[in-house]
């Protein structure tokens, strides 16, 4: 039972354009969402998070949008840079549980 | 501030053996969680420790166990290793809501 889904295994974007990564969840108990970036042979690096009481959170080039009614969140990266090429994971949690449930990841490739 | 550290980084074991992995959290972080990453199952939660107590556990067999020490360092142990235990084992620590991951220990079971 995949509670957090990233339906696009890969995404290719031109440098300077916007990258949009999507994530859907099924468990309505989730109330905190996070995005992580992962390079091969390294641990995930925390990027940005959002609580269910908000619908948007920005940090520099990264913005996360949450649509609770659709149980959908997205990560926007603007402008995309070559160093953004990595696998991106979305994760969900029930606050206090600290038991992150991860999606399968989306491999983002930024082309020059 | 130093990040989460894990030792060893790579490990090769044979079926039936046991293994202990170590994790040192970010200074001041009292919560340590462990995750397993495999190509087929993705990143899956193993367990979480806080103040030397296991607070949460994922759906893994009893062969997987852990502990946390008074300095917040944590170890996880896998007994009677199986081929399917080959994975990247990740440790994460947190102070608030965000978890910060270490580089992982790559375990290969032959």
PDB file of C-alpha atoms in Angstrom:
ATOM      1  CA  UNK A   1       0.000   0.000   0.000  1.00  0.00           C
ATOM      2  CA  UNK A   2       1.815   3.056  -1.316  1.00  0.00           C
ATOM      3  CA  UNK A   3       0.663   5.934   0.883  1.00  0.00           C
ATOM      4  CA  UNK A   4       2.939   8.468  -0.822  1.00  0.00           C
ATOM      5  CA  UNK A   5       3.316   8.328  -4.584  1.00  0.00           C
ATOM      6  CA  UNK A   6       5.571  10.085  -7.022  1.00  0.00           C
ATOM      7  CA  UNK A   7       4.181   8.985 -10.341  1.00  0.00           C
ATOM      8  CA  UNK A   8       6.982  10.365 -12.515  1.00  0.00           C
ATOM      9  CA  UNK A   9      10.161   8.287 -12.186  1.00  0.00           C
ATOM     10  CA  UNK A  10      12.083  10.876 -14.168  1.00  0.00           C
ATOM     11  CA  UNK A  11      11.903  14.453 -15.398  1.00  0.00           C
ATOM     12  CA  UNK A  12      14.134  16.344 -17.784  1.00  0.00           C
ATOM     13  CA  UNK A  13      14.207  20.178 -17.749  1.00  0.00           C
ATOM     14  CA  UNK A  14      16.277  22.756 -19.524  1.00  0.00           C
ATOM     15  CA  UNK A  15      18.615  24.907 -17.440  1.00  0.00           C
ATOM     16  CA  UNK A  16      16.958  28.161 -16.405  1.00  0.00           C
ATOM     17  CA  UNK A  17      13.412  26.846 -16.757  1.00  0.00           C
ATOM     18  CA  UNK A  18      11.048  25.762 -14.010  1.00  0.00           C
ATOM     19  CA  UNK A  19      11.137  22.203 -12.632  1.00  0.00           C
ATOM     20  CA  UNK A  20       7.894  20.906 -11.146  1.00  0.00           C
ATOM     21  CA  UNK A  21       7.952  17.686  -9.170  1.00  0.00           C
ATOM     22  CA  UNK A  22       4.685  16.158  -8.030  1.00  0.00           C
ATOM     23  CA  UNK A  23       3.619  13.969  -5.137  1.00  0.00           C
ATOM     24  CA  UNK A  24       0.282  12.473  -4.106  1.00  0.00           C
ATOM     25  CA  UNK A  25      -0.695  10.934  -0.802  1.00  0.00           C
ATOM     26  CA  UNK A  26      -3.605   8.856   0.392  1.00  0.00           C
ATOM     27  CA  UNK A  27      -3.453   9.058   4.188  1.00  0.00           C
ATOM     28  CA  UNK A  28      -5.476  12.038   5.419  1.00  0.00           C
ATOM     29  CA  UNK A  29      -3.699  11.821   8.784  1.00  0.00           C
ATOM     30  CA  UNK A  30      -0.488  13.162   7.263  1.00  0.00           C
ATOM     31  CA  UNK A  31       0.009  16.740   8.398  1.00  0.00           C
ATOM     32  CA  UNK A  32       3.619  17.499   7.624  1.00  0.00           C
ATOM     33  CA  UNK A  33       5.375  17.133   4.304  1.00  0.00           C
ATOM     34  CA  UNK A  34       9.021  17.336   3.325  1.00  0.00           C
ATOM     35  CA  UNK A  35      11.131  17.281   0.195  1.00  0.00           C
ATOM     36  CA  UNK A  36      14.580  15.735   0.094  1.00  0.00           C
ATOM     37  CA  UNK A  37      17.232  15.665  -2.605  1.00  0.00           C
ATOM     38  CA  UNK A  38      19.544  12.706  -2.962  1.00  0.00           C
ATOM     39  CA  UNK A  39      22.784  12.165  -4.839  1.00  0.00           C
ATOM     40  CA  UNK A  40      24.109   8.628  -5.398  1.00  0.00           C
ATOM     41  CA  UNK A  41      25.977   7.147  -2.433  1.00  0.00           C
ATOM     42  CA  UNK A  42      24.856   9.976  -0.150  1.00  0.00           C
ATOM     43  CA  UNK A  43      22.053  10.375   2.349  1.00  0.00           C
ATOM     44  CA  UNK A  44      19.004  12.505   1.494  1.00  0.00           C
ATOM     45  CA  UNK A  45      19.458  16.242   2.001  1.00  0.00           C
ATOM     46  CA  UNK A  46      16.549  18.171   3.461  1.00  0.00           C
ATOM     47  CA  UNK A  47      15.261  20.877   1.108  1.00  0.00           C
ATOM     48  CA  UNK A  48      11.977  22.314   2.303  1.00  0.00           C
ATOM     49  CA  UNK A  49       8.915  21.370   4.312  1.00  0.00           C
ATOM     50  CA  UNK A  50       5.326  22.429   4.764  1.00  0.00           C
ATOM     51  CA  UNK A  51       2.759  21.988   7.469  1.00  0.00           C
ATOM     52  CA  UNK A  52      -0.817  21.131   6.560  1.00  0.00           C
ATOM     53  CA  UNK A  53      -1.995  24.465   7.960  1.00  0.00           C
ATOM     54  CA  UNK A  54      -0.272  26.205   5.047  1.00  0.00           C
ATOM     55  CA  UNK A  55      -0.686  25.886   1.308  1.00  0.00           C
ATOM     56  CA  UNK A  56       2.654  27.352   0.256  1.00  0.00           C
ATOM     57  CA  UNK A  57       6.174  27.647   1.579  1.00  0.00           C
ATOM     58  CA  UNK A  58       9.115  29.321  -0.135  1.00  0.00           C
ATOM     59  CA  UNK A  59      12.838  29.119   0.407  1.00  0.00           C
ATOM     60  CA  UNK A  60      14.972  30.762  -2.237  1.00  0.00           C
ATOM     61  CA  UNK A  61      14.545  28.949  -5.542  1.00  0.00           C
ATOM     62  CA  UNK A  62      12.377  26.267  -3.940  1.00  0.00           C
ATOM     63  CA  UNK A  63       8.631  26.530  -3.361  1.00  0.00           C
ATOM     64  CA  UNK A  64       6.360  23.786  -2.096  1.00  0.00           C
ATOM     65  CA  UNK A  65       2.612  23.897  -2.725  1.00  0.00           C
ATOM     66  CA  UNK A  66       0.102  21.810  -0.809  1.00  0.00           C
ATOM     67  CA  UNK A  67      -3.437  21.072  -1.974  1.00  0.00           C
ATOM     68  CA  UNK A  68      -5.065  19.214   0.887  1.00  0.00           C
ATOM     69  CA  UNK A  69      -8.376  18.595  -0.809  1.00  0.00           C
ATOM     70  CA  UNK A  70      -6.578  16.866  -3.681  1.00  0.00           C
ATOM     71  CA  UNK A  71      -4.001  15.280  -1.356  1.00  0.00           C
ATOM     72  CA  UNK A  72      -1.318  16.618  -3.647  1.00  0.00           C
ATOM     73  CA  UNK A  73       1.890  18.540  -3.193  1.00  0.00           C
ATOM     74  CA  UNK A  74       4.425  19.864  -5.624  1.00  0.00           C
ATOM     75  CA  UNK A  75       7.938  21.238  -5.525  1.00  0.00           C
ATOM     76  CA  UNK A  76       8.844  24.090  -7.870  1.00  0.00           C
ATOM     77  CA  UNK A  77      12.468  24.918  -8.588  1.00  0.00           C
ATOM     78  CA  UNK A  78      13.031  28.228 -10.344  1.00  0.00           C
ATOM     79  CA  UNK A  79      15.360  28.713 -12.128  1.00  0.00           C
ATOM     80  CA  UNK A  80      16.662  25.170 -12.531  1.00  0.00           C
ATOM     81  CA  UNK A  81      20.426  24.745 -12.371  1.00  0.00           C
ATOM     82  CA  UNK A  82      22.695  21.835 -13.393  1.00  0.00           C
ATOM     83  CA  UNK A  83      23.491  21.163  -9.722  1.00  0.00           C
ATOM     84  CA  UNK A  84      19.813  20.418  -9.160  1.00  0.00           C
ATOM     85  CA  UNK A  85      20.189  17.152 -11.066  1.00  0.00           C
ATOM     86  CA  UNK A  86      19.463  14.464  -8.451  1.00  0.00           C
ATOM     87  CA  UNK A  87      16.705  12.199  -7.192  1.00  0.00           C
ATOM     88  CA  UNK A  88      13.971  14.045  -5.308  1.00  0.00           C
ATOM     89  CA  UNK A  89      11.882  12.357  -2.642  1.00  0.00           C
ATOM     90  CA  UNK A  90       8.747  13.654  -1.055  1.00  0.00           C
ATOM     91  CA  UNK A  91       7.951  12.418   2.440  1.00  0.00           C
ATOM     92  CA  UNK A  92       4.968  12.692   4.734  1.00  0.00           C
ATOM     93  CA  UNK A  93       4.582  12.467   8.467  1.00  0.00           C
ATOM     94  CA  UNK A  94       2.050  12.684  11.211  1.00  0.00           C
ATOM     95  CA  UNK A  95       3.412  15.312  13.594  1.00  0.00           C
ATOM     96  CA  UNK A  96       4.687  13.647  16.683  1.00  0.00           C
ATOM     97  CA  UNK A  97       5.038  10.260  15.013  1.00  0.00           C
ATOM     98  CA  UNK A  98       8.367  11.060  13.327  1.00  0.00           C
ATOM     99  CA  UNK A  99       7.882   8.110  11.038  1.00  0.00           C
ATOM    100  CA  UNK A 100       8.502   9.498   7.570  1.00  0.00           C
ATOM    101  CA  UNK A 101       6.766   7.762   4.677  1.00  0.00           C
ATOM    102  CA  UNK A 102       8.629   8.335   1.431  1.00  0.00           C
ATOM    103  CA  UNK A 103       7.604   8.341  -2.189  1.00  0.00           C
ATOM    104  CA  UNK A 104       9.610   6.329  -4.702  1.00  0.00           C
ATOM    105  CA  UNK A 105      11.507   9.368  -5.928  1.00  0.00           C
ATOM    106  CA  UNK A 106      11.775  11.325  -9.184  1.00  0.00           C
ATOM    107  CA  UNK A 107      15.081  11.614 -11.011  1.00  0.00           C
ATOM    108  CA  UNK A 108      15.490  15.198 -12.180  1.00  0.00           C
ATOM    109  CA  UNK A 109      17.951  15.959 -14.957  1.00  0.00           C
ATOM    110  CA  UNK A 110      18.763  19.551 -15.822  1.00  0.00           C
ATOM    111  CA  UNK A 111      20.057  19.913 -19.377  1.00  0.00           C
ATOM    112  CA  UNK A 112      22.357  22.786 -20.360  1.00  0.00           C
TER     113      UNK A 112
ATOM    114  CA  UNK B   1      27.848  21.996  13.337  1.00  0.00           C
ATOM    115  CA  UNK B   2      28.933  18.538  12.212  1.00  0.00           C
ATOM    116  CA  UNK B   3      26.316  16.485  10.407  1.00  0.00           C
ATOM    117  CA  UNK B   4      25.052  12.994  11.096  1.00  0.00           C
ATOM    118  CA  UNK B   5      27.843  10.446  10.839  1.00  0.00           C
ATOM    119  CA  UNK B   6      27.512   6.737  10.202  1.00  0.00           C
ATOM    120  CA  UNK B   7      30.057   3.967  10.472  1.00  0.00           C
ATOM    121  CA  UNK B   8      31.071   1.930   8.678  1.00  0.00           C
ATOM    122  CA  UNK B   9      30.246   3.318   5.243  1.00  0.00           C
ATOM    123  CA  UNK B  10      30.502  -0.062   3.531  1.00  0.00           C
ATOM    124  CA  UNK B  11      30.140  -3.587   4.829  1.00  0.00           C
ATOM    125  CA  UNK B  12      30.109  -7.039   3.291  1.00  0.00           C
ATOM    126  CA  UNK B  13      28.682  -9.930   5.286  1.00  0.00           C
ATOM    127  CA  UNK B  14      27.584 -13.479   4.537  1.00  0.00           C
ATOM    128  CA  UNK B  15      24.162 -14.977   5.100  1.00  0.00           C
ATOM    129  CA  UNK B  16      23.506 -16.002   8.692  1.00  0.00           C
ATOM    130  CA  UNK B  17      25.926 -13.508  10.194  1.00  0.00           C
ATOM    131  CA  UNK B  18      24.925 -10.513  12.243  1.00  0.00           C
ATOM    132  CA  UNK B  19      25.895  -6.878  11.828  1.00  0.00           C
ATOM    133  CA  UNK B  20      25.954  -3.717  13.942  1.00  0.00           C
ATOM    134  CA  UNK B  21      25.769  -0.252  12.391  1.00  0.00           C
ATOM    135  CA  UNK B  22      26.515   2.950  14.241  1.00  0.00           C
ATOM    136  CA  UNK B  23      25.106   6.464  14.017  1.00  0.00           C
ATOM    137  CA  UNK B  24      26.163   9.703  15.703  1.00  0.00           C
ATOM    138  CA  UNK B  25      23.481  12.396  15.484  1.00  0.00           C
ATOM    139  CA  UNK B  26      23.937  16.113  15.090  1.00  0.00           C
ATOM    140  CA  UNK B  27      24.978  17.631  18.400  1.00  0.00           C
ATOM    141  CA  UNK B  28      21.896  18.495  20.455  1.00  0.00           C
ATOM    142  CA  UNK B  29      19.560  16.207  18.530  1.00  0.00           C
ATOM    143  CA  UNK B  30      17.956  13.634  20.783  1.00  0.00           C
ATOM    144  CA  UNK B  31      15.863  11.768  18.243  1.00  0.00           C
ATOM    145  CA  UNK B  32      17.467   9.211  15.940  1.00  0.00           C
ATOM    146  CA  UNK B  33      15.602   7.288  13.249  1.00  0.00           C
ATOM    147  CA  UNK B  34      16.747   4.481  10.991  1.00  0.00           C
ATOM    148  CA  UNK B  35      15.639   3.775   7.423  1.00  0.00           C
ATOM    149  CA  UNK B  36      16.364   1.088   4.864  1.00  0.00           C
ATOM    150  CA  UNK B  37      16.673   1.945   1.187  1.00  0.00           C
ATOM    151  CA  UNK B  38      16.425  -0.751  -1.470  1.00  0.00           C
ATOM    152  CA  UNK B  39      15.740  -0.443  -5.208  1.00  0.00           C
ATOM    153  CA  UNK B  40      12.511  -2.401  -4.917  1.00  0.00           C
ATOM    154  CA  UNK B  41      10.982  -0.984  -1.730  1.00  0.00           C
ATOM    155  CA  UNK B  42      12.430   2.510  -1.661  1.00  0.00           C
ATOM    156  CA  UNK B  43      13.049   4.239   1.660  1.00  0.00           C
ATOM    157  CA  UNK B  44      11.346   2.478   4.539  1.00  0.00           C
ATOM    158  CA  UNK B  45      11.206   3.427   8.206  1.00  0.00           C
ATOM    159  CA  UNK B  46      12.783   0.965  10.629  1.00  0.00           C
ATOM    160  CA  UNK B  47      12.541   2.589  14.055  1.00  0.00           C
ATOM    161  CA  UNK B  48      12.991   5.780  16.038  1.00  0.00           C
ATOM    162  CA  UNK B  49      14.704   6.362  19.351  1.00  0.00           C
ATOM    163  CA  UNK B  50      14.388   9.295  21.705  1.00  0.00           C
ATOM    164  CA  UNK B  51      16.126   9.542  25.068  1.00  0.00           C
ATOM    165  CA  UNK B  52      17.212   5.899  24.866  1.00  0.00           C
ATOM    166  CA  UNK B  53      13.638   4.675  24.283  1.00  0.00           C
ATOM    167  CA  UNK B  54      12.201   3.228  21.111  1.00  0.00           C
ATOM    168  CA  UNK B  55       9.176   5.363  20.293  1.00  0.00           C
ATOM    169  CA  UNK B  56       8.200   4.024  16.899  1.00  0.00           C
ATOM    170  CA  UNK B  57       8.773   0.908  14.899  1.00  0.00           C
ATOM    171  CA  UNK B  58       8.220   0.066  11.246  1.00  0.00           C
ATOM    172  CA  UNK B  59       7.134  -3.215   9.695  1.00  0.00           C
ATOM    173  CA  UNK B  60      10.353  -5.149   9.903  1.00  0.00           C
ATOM    174  CA  UNK B  61      11.008  -8.551  11.483  1.00  0.00           C
ATOM    175  CA  UNK B  62      12.466  -8.892  14.952  1.00  0.00           C
ATOM    176  CA  UNK B  63      15.888  -9.592  13.433  1.00  0.00           C
ATOM    177  CA  UNK B  64      16.178  -5.827  13.151  1.00  0.00           C
ATOM    178  CA  UNK B  65      16.816  -4.134  16.466  1.00  0.00           C
ATOM    179  CA  UNK B  66      18.360  -0.974  17.759  1.00  0.00           C
ATOM    180  CA  UNK B  67      19.346   0.973  20.785  1.00  0.00           C
ATOM    181  CA  UNK B  68      20.284   4.474  21.798  1.00  0.00           C
ATOM    182  CA  UNK B  69      22.852   5.544  24.326  1.00  0.00           C
ATOM    183  CA  UNK B  70      22.773   8.400  26.825  1.00  0.00           C
ATOM    184  CA  UNK B  71      24.823  10.577  24.464  1.00  0.00           C
ATOM    185  CA  UNK B  72      22.121  10.044  21.773  1.00  0.00           C
ATOM    186  CA  UNK B  73      24.382   7.871  19.631  1.00  0.00           C
ATOM    187  CA  UNK B  74      22.503   4.925  18.215  1.00  0.00           C
ATOM    188  CA  UNK B  75      23.242   1.473  16.901  1.00  0.00           C
ATOM    189  CA  UNK B  76      21.153  -0.896  14.869  1.00  0.00           C
ATOM    190  CA  UNK B  77      21.682  -4.614  14.724  1.00  0.00           C
ATOM    191  CA  UNK B  78      20.555  -7.130  12.148  1.00  0.00           C
ATOM    192  CA  UNK B  79      20.855 -10.775  13.112  1.00  0.00           C
ATOM    193  CA  UNK B  80      20.772 -13.861  10.898  1.00  0.00           C
ATOM    194  CA  UNK B  81      21.388 -11.849   7.760  1.00  0.00           C
ATOM    195  CA  UNK B  82      19.494 -12.689   4.591  1.00  0.00           C
ATOM    196  CA  UNK B  83      20.338 -11.772   1.003  1.00  0.00           C
ATOM    197  CA  UNK B  84      17.355  -9.425   0.981  1.00  0.00           C
ATOM    198  CA  UNK B  85      18.908  -7.348   3.778  1.00  0.00           C
ATOM    199  CA  UNK B  86      21.371  -5.922   1.264  1.00  0.00           C
ATOM    200  CA  UNK B  87      20.545  -2.239   1.283  1.00  0.00           C
ATOM    201  CA  UNK B  88      21.625   1.275   2.158  1.00  0.00           C
ATOM    202  CA  UNK B  89      20.879   1.873   5.840  1.00  0.00           C
ATOM    203  CA  UNK B  90      20.299   5.505   6.681  1.00  0.00           C
ATOM    204  CA  UNK B  91      20.244   7.196  10.034  1.00  0.00           C
ATOM    205  CA  UNK B  92      18.542  10.547  10.604  1.00  0.00           C
ATOM    206  CA  UNK B  93      18.473  12.877  13.566  1.00  0.00           C
ATOM    207  CA  UNK B  94      16.180  15.763  14.378  1.00  0.00           C
ATOM    208  CA  UNK B  95      15.629  18.538  16.830  1.00  0.00           C
ATOM    209  CA  UNK B  96      12.223  19.687  15.567  1.00  0.00           C
ATOM    210  CA  UNK B  97      10.220  18.375  12.634  1.00  0.00           C
ATOM    211  CA  UNK B  98      12.869  18.059   9.928  1.00  0.00           C
ATOM    212  CA  UNK B  99      15.032  14.966   9.891  1.00  0.00           C
ATOM    213  CA  UNK B 100      18.645  15.258   8.761  1.00  0.00           C
ATOM    214  CA  UNK B 101      20.233  12.206   7.234  1.00  0.00           C
ATOM    215  CA  UNK B 102      23.697  10.740   7.405  1.00  0.00           C
ATOM    216  CA  UNK B 103      25.535   9.335   4.363  1.00  0.00           C
ATOM    217  CA  UNK B 104      24.375   5.795   5.061  1.00  0.00           C
ATOM    218  CA  UNK B 105      25.982   2.395   5.437  1.00  0.00           C
ATOM    219  CA  UNK B 106      25.933   0.227   2.327  1.00  0.00           C
ATOM    220  CA  UNK B 107      25.454  -3.386   3.482  1.00  0.00           C
ATOM    221  CA  UNK B 108      25.983  -6.214   1.035  1.00  0.00           C
ATOM    222  CA  UNK B 109      24.995  -9.722   2.080  1.00  0.00           C
ATOM    223  CA  UNK B 110      26.518 -12.556   0.039  1.00  0.00           C
TER     224      UNK B 110
END
